[in-house]
Coordinates of N, CA and C in Angstrom, one line a residue:
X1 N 6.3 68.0 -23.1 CA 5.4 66.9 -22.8 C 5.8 66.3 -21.5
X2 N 5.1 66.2 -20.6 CA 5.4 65.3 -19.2 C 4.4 64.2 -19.2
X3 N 5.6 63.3 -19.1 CA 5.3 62.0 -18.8 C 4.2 61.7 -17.0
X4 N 3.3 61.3 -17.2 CA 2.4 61.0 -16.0 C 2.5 59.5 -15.6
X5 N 2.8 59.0 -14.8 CA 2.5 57.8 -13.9 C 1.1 57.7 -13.6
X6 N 0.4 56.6 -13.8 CA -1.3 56.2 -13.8 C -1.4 54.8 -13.1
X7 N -2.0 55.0 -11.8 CA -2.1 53.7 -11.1 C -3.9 53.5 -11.7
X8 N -4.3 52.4 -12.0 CA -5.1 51.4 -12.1 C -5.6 50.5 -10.7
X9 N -7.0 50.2 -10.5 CA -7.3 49.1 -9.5 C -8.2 48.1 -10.0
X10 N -8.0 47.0 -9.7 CA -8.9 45.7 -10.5 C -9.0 44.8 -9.4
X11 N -10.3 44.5 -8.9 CA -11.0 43.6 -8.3 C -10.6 41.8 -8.8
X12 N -10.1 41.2 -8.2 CA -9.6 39.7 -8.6 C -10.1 38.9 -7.3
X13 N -10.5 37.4 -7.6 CA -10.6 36.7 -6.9 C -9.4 35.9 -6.2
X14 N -8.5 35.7 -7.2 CA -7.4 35.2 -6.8 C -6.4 35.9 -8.0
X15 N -5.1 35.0 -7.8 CA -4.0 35.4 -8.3 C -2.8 34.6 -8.8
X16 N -2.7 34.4 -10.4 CA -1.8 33.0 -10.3 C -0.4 33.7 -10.7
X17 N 0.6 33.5 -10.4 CA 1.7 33.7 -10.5 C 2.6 32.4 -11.7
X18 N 2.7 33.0 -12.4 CA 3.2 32.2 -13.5 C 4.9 32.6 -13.8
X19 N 5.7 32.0 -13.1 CA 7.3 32.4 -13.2 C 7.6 31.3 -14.3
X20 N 7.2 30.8 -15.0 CA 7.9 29.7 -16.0 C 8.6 29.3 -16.2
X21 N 9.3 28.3 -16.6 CA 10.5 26.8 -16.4 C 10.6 26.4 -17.7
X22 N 11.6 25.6 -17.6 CA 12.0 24.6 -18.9 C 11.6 23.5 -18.6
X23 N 10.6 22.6 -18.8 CA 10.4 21.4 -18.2 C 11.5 20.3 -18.8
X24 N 11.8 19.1 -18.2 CA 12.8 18.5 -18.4 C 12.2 17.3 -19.0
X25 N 12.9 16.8 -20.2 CA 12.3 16.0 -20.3 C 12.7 14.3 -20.3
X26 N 12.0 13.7 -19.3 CA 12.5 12.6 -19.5 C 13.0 11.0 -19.5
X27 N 12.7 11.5 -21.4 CA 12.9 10.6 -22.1 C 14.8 10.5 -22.0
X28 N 15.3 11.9 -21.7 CA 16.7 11.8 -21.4 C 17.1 10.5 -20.6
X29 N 16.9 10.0 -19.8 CA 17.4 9.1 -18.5 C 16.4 8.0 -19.1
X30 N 17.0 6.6 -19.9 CA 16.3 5.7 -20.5 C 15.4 4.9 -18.6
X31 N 16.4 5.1 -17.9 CA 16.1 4.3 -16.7 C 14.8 4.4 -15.8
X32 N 14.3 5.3 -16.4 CA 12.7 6.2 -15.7 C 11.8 5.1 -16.8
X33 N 12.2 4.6 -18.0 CA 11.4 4.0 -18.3 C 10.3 4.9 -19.5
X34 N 10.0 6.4 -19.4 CA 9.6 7.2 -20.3 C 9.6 7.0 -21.3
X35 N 8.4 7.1 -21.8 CA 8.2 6.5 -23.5 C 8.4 5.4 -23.9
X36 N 8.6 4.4 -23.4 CA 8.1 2.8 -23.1 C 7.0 2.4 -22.7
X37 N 6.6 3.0 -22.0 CA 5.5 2.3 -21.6 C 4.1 3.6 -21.1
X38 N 3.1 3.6 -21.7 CA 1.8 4.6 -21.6 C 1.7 5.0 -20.1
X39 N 1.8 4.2 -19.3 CA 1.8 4.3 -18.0 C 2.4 5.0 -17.3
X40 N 3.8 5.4 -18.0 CA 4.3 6.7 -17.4 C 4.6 7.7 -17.8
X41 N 4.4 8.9 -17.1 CA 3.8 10.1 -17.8 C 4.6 11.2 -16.9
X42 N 4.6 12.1 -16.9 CA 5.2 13.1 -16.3 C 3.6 13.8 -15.3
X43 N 5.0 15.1 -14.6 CA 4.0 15.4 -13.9 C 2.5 16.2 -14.3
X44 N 3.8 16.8 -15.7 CA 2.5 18.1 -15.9 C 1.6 17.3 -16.8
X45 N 1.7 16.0 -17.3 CA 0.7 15.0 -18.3 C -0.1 14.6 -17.2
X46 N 0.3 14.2 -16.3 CA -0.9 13.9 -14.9 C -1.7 15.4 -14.2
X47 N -1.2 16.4 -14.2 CA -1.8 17.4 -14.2 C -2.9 17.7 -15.2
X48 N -2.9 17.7 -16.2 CA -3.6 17.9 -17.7 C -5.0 17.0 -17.6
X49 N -4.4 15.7 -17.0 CA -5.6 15.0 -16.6 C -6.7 15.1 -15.7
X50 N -5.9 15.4 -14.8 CA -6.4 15.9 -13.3 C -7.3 17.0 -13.9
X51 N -7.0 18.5 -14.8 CA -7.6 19.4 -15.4 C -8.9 18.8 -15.7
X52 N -8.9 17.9 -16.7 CA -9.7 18.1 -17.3 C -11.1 16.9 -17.2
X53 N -10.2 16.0 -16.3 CA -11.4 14.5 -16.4 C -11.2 13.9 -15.2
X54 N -10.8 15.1 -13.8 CA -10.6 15.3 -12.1 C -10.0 14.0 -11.8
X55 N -9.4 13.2 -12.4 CA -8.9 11.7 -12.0 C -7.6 11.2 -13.1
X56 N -7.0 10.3 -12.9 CA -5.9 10.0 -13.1 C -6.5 9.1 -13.8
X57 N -6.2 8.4 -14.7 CA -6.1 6.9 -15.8 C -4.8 6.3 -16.4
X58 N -4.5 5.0 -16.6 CA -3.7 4.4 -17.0 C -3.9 4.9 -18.5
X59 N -3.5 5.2 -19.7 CA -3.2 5.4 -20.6 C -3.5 4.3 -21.6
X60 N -3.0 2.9 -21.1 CA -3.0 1.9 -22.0 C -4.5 1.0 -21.9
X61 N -5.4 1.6 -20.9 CA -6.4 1.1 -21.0 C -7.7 1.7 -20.4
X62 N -7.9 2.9 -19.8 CA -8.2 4.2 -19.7 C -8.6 3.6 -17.8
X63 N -7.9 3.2 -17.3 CA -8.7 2.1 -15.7 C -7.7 3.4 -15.1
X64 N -8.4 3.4 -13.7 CA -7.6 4.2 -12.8 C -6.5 3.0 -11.9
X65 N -5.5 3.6 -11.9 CA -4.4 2.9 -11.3 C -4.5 2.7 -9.9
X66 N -4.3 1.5 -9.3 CA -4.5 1.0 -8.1 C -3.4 1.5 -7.1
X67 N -2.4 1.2 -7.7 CA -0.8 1.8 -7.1 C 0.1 2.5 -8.0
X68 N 0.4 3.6 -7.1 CA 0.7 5.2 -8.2 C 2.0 5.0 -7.3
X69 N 3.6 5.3 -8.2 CA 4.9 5.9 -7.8 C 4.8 7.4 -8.4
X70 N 5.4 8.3 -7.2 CA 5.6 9.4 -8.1 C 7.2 9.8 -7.2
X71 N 7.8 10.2 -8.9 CA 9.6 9.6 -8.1 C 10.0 11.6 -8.3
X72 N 10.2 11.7 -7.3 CA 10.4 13.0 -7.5 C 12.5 13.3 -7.9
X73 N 12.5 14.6 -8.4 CA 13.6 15.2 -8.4 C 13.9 14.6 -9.5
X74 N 13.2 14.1 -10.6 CA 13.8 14.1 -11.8 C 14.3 15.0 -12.7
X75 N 15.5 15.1 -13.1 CA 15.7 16.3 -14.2 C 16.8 17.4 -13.1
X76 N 15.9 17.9 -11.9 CA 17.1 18.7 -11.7 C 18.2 18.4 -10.5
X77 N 18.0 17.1 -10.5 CA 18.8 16.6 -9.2 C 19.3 15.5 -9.6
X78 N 19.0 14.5 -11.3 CA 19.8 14.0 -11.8 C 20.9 13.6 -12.0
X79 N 21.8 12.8 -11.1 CA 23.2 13.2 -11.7 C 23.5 11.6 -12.7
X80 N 23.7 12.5 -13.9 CA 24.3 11.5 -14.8 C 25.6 11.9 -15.9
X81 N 26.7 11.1 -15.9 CA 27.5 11.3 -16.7 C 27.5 12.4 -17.9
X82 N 26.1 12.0 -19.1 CA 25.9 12.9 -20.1 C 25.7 14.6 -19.3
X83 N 25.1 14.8 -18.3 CA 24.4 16.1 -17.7 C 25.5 16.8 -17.3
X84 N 25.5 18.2 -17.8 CA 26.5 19.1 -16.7 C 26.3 19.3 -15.4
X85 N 26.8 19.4 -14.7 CA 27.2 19.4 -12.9 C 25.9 20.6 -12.6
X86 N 26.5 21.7 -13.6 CA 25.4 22.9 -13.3 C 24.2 22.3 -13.3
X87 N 23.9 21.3 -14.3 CA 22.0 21.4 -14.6 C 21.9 20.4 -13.9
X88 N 22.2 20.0 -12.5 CA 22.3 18.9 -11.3 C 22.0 18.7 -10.0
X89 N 22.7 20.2 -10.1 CA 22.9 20.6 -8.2 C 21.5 21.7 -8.0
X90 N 20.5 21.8 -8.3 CA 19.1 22.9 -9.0 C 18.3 21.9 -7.9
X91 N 18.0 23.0 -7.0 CA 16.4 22.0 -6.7 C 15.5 23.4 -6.2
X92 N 14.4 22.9 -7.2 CA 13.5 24.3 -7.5 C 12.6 24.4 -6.0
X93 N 12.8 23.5 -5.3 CA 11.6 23.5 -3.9 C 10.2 23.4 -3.6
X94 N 9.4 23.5 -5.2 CA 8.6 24.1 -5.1 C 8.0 22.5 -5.6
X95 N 8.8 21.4 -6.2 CA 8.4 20.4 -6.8 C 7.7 19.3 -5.7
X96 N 8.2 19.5 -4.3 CA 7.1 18.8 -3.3 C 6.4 18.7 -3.2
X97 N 6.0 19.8 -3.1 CA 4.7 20.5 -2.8 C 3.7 20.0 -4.2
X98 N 3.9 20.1 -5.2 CA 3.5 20.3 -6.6 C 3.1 18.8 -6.4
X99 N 4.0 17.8 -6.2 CA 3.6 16.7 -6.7 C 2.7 16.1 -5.3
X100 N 3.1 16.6 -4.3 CA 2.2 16.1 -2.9 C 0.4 16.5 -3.4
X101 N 0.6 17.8 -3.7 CA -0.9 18.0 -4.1 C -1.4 17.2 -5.0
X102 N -0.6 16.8 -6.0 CA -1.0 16.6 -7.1 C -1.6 14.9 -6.3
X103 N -0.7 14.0 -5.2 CA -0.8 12.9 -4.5 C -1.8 13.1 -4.2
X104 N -2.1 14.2 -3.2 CA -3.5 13.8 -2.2 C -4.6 14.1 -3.4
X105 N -4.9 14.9 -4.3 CA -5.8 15.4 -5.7 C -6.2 13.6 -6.2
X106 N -5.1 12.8 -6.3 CA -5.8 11.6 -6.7 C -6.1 10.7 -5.2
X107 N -5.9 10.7 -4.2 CA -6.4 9.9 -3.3 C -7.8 10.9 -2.8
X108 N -7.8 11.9 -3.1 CA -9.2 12.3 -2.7 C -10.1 11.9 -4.0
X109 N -9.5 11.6 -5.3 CA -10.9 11.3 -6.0 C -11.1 9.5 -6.0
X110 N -9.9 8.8 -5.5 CA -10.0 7.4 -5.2 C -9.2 7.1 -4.2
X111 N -9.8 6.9 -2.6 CA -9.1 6.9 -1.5 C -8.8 5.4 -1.8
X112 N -9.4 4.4 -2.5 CA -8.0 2.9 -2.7 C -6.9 3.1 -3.4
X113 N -6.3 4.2 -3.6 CA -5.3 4.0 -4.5 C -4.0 3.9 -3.6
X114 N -3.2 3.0 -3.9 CA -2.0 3.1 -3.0 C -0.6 4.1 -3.6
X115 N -0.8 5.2 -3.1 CA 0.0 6.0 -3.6 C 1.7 5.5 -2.4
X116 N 2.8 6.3 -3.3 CA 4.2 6.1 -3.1 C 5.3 6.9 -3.7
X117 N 5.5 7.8 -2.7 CA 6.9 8.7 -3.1 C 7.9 8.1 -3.0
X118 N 8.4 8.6 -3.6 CA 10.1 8.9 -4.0 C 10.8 9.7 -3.6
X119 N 11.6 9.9 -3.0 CA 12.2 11.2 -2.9 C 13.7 10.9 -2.1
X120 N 14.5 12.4 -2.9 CA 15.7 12.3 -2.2 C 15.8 12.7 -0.7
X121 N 14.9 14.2 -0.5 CA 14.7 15.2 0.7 C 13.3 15.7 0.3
X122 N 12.6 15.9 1.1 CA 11.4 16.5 1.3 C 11.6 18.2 1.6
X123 N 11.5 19.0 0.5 CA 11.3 20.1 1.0 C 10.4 20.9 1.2
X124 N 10.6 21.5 3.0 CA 9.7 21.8 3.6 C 9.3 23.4 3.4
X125 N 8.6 24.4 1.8 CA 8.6 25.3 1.6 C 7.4 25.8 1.6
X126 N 7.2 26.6 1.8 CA 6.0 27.5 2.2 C 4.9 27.3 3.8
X127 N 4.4 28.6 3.6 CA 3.0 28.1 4.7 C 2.0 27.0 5.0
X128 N 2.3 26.8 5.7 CA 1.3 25.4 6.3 C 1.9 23.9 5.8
X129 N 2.9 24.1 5.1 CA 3.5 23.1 4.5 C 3.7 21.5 5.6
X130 N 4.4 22.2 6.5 CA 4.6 20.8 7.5 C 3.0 20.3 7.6
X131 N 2.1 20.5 7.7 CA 0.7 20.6 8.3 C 0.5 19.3 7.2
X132 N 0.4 19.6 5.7 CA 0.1 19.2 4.4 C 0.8 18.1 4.7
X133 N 2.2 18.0 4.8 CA 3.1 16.8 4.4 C 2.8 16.0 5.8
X134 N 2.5 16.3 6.8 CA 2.5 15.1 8.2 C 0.8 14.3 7.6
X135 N -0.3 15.4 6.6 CA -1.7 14.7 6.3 C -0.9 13.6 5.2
X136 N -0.1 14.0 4.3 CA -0.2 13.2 3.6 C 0.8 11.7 3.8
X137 N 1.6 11.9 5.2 CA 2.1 11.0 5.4 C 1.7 9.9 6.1
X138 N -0.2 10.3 6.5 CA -1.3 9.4 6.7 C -1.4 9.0 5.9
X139 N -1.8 8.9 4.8 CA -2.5 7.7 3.6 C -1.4 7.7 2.6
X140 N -0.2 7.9 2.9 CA 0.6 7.8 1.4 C 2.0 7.1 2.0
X141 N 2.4 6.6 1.2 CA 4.0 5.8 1.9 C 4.9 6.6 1.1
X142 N 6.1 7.0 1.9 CA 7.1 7.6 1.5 C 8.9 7.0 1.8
X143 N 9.3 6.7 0.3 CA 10.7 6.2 0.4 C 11.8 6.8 0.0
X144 N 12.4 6.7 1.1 CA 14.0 7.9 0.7 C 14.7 6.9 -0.6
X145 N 14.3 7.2 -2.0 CA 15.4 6.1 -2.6 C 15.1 6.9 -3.6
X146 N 16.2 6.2 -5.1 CA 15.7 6.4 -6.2 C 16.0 5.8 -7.6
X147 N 14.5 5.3 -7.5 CA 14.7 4.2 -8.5 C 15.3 4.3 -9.5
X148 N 16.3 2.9 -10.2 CA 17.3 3.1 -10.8 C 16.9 1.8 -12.2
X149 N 15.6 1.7 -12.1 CA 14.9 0.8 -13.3 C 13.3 0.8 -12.9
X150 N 13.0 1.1 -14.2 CA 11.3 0.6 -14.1 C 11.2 0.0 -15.6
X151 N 10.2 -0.9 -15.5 CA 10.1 -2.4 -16.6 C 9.1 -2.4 -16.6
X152 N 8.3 -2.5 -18.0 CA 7.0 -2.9 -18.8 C 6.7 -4.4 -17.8
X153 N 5.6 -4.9 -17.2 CA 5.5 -6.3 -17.1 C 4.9 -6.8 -18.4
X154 N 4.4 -7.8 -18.3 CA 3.3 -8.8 -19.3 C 2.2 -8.4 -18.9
X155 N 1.5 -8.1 -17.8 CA 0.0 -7.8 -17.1 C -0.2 -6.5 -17.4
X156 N 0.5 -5.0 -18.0 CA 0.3 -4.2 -18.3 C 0.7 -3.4 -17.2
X157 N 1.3 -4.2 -15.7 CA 2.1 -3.1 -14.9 C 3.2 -2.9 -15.0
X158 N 4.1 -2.4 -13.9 CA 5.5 -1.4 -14.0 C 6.1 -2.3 -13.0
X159 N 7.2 -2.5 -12.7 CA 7.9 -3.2 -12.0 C 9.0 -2.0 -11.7
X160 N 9.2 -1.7 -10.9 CA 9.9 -0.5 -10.0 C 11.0 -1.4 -9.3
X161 N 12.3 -0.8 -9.6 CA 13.5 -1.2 -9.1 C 13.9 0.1 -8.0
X162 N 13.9 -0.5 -6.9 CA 15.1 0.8 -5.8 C 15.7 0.3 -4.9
X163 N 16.5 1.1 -4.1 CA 17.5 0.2 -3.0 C 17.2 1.6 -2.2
X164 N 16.0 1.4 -1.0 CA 16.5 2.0 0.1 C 17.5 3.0 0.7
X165 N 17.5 4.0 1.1 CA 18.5 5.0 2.1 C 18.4 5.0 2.9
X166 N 19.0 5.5 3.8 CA 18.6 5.6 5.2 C 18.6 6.7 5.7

């Protein structure tokens, strides 16, 4: 019996590449405030949303949020005591990008929203990328820090603690 090799051709519109992760979760790091308060959610729960009802909502009252933090490099750039060194020094690159779109996706379906990054380093990965990050550094504020408390208020917002980098 001989084995035959058989190429196949299939007509596609596009093509999603699905390499899969462990997502992190975290409720690990009490200081993010996660699982306190409806209001904050991870990325891929604001994704889910975005899926299915093309806009963002506060959770605790279904209103779209006026001013959005999204604090990047949670989980793999973490450094905390409990965490090993290895699951620390990890930056997947790909998480800029992911959450930038995910930024401009809600300022295009409510251009009042005052959106605000987080970030340690901007990474600059893939095609057209610088192009994307100089549009979105029109309508979006970006701060090298990382917040080290966020707090339920009484009015049903967040109170965001950070101290500046330079």
């Amino acid at each position: 019996m001989q084995d035959k090799s058989s190429q196949s051709k299939i007509d596609v519109d596009s093509v999603v590449v699905a390499t899969g992760y462990e997502p992190y979760n975290p409720a690990e790091n009490t200081s993010y405030g996660y699982g306190s308060s409806e209001n904050i959610i991870t990325g891929i729960e604001a994704e889910r949303q975005l899926a299915t009802t093309s806009k963002i909502t506060r959770l605790s009252d279904g209103q779209a949020p006026k001013r959005i933090a999204f604090i990047q490099c949670v989980g793999s750039r973490t450094e905390e005591v409990y965490r090993r060194p290895e699951d620390t020094d990890y930056c997947s690159t790909v998480c800029c990008a992911y959450a930038l779109r995910m930024a401009q996706h809600i300022k295009y379906q409510n251009e009042d929203a005052e959106v605000t990054v987080f970030y340690m380093d901007i990474q600059h990965f893939g095609k057209g990328f610088d192009d994307f990050y100089n549009k979105c550094k029109d309508n979006m504020t970006f701060v090298r820090s990382r917040p080290y408390e966020i707090k339920q208020r009484p009015n049903d917002t967040l109170l965001l603690r950070f101290a500046p980098q330079s």
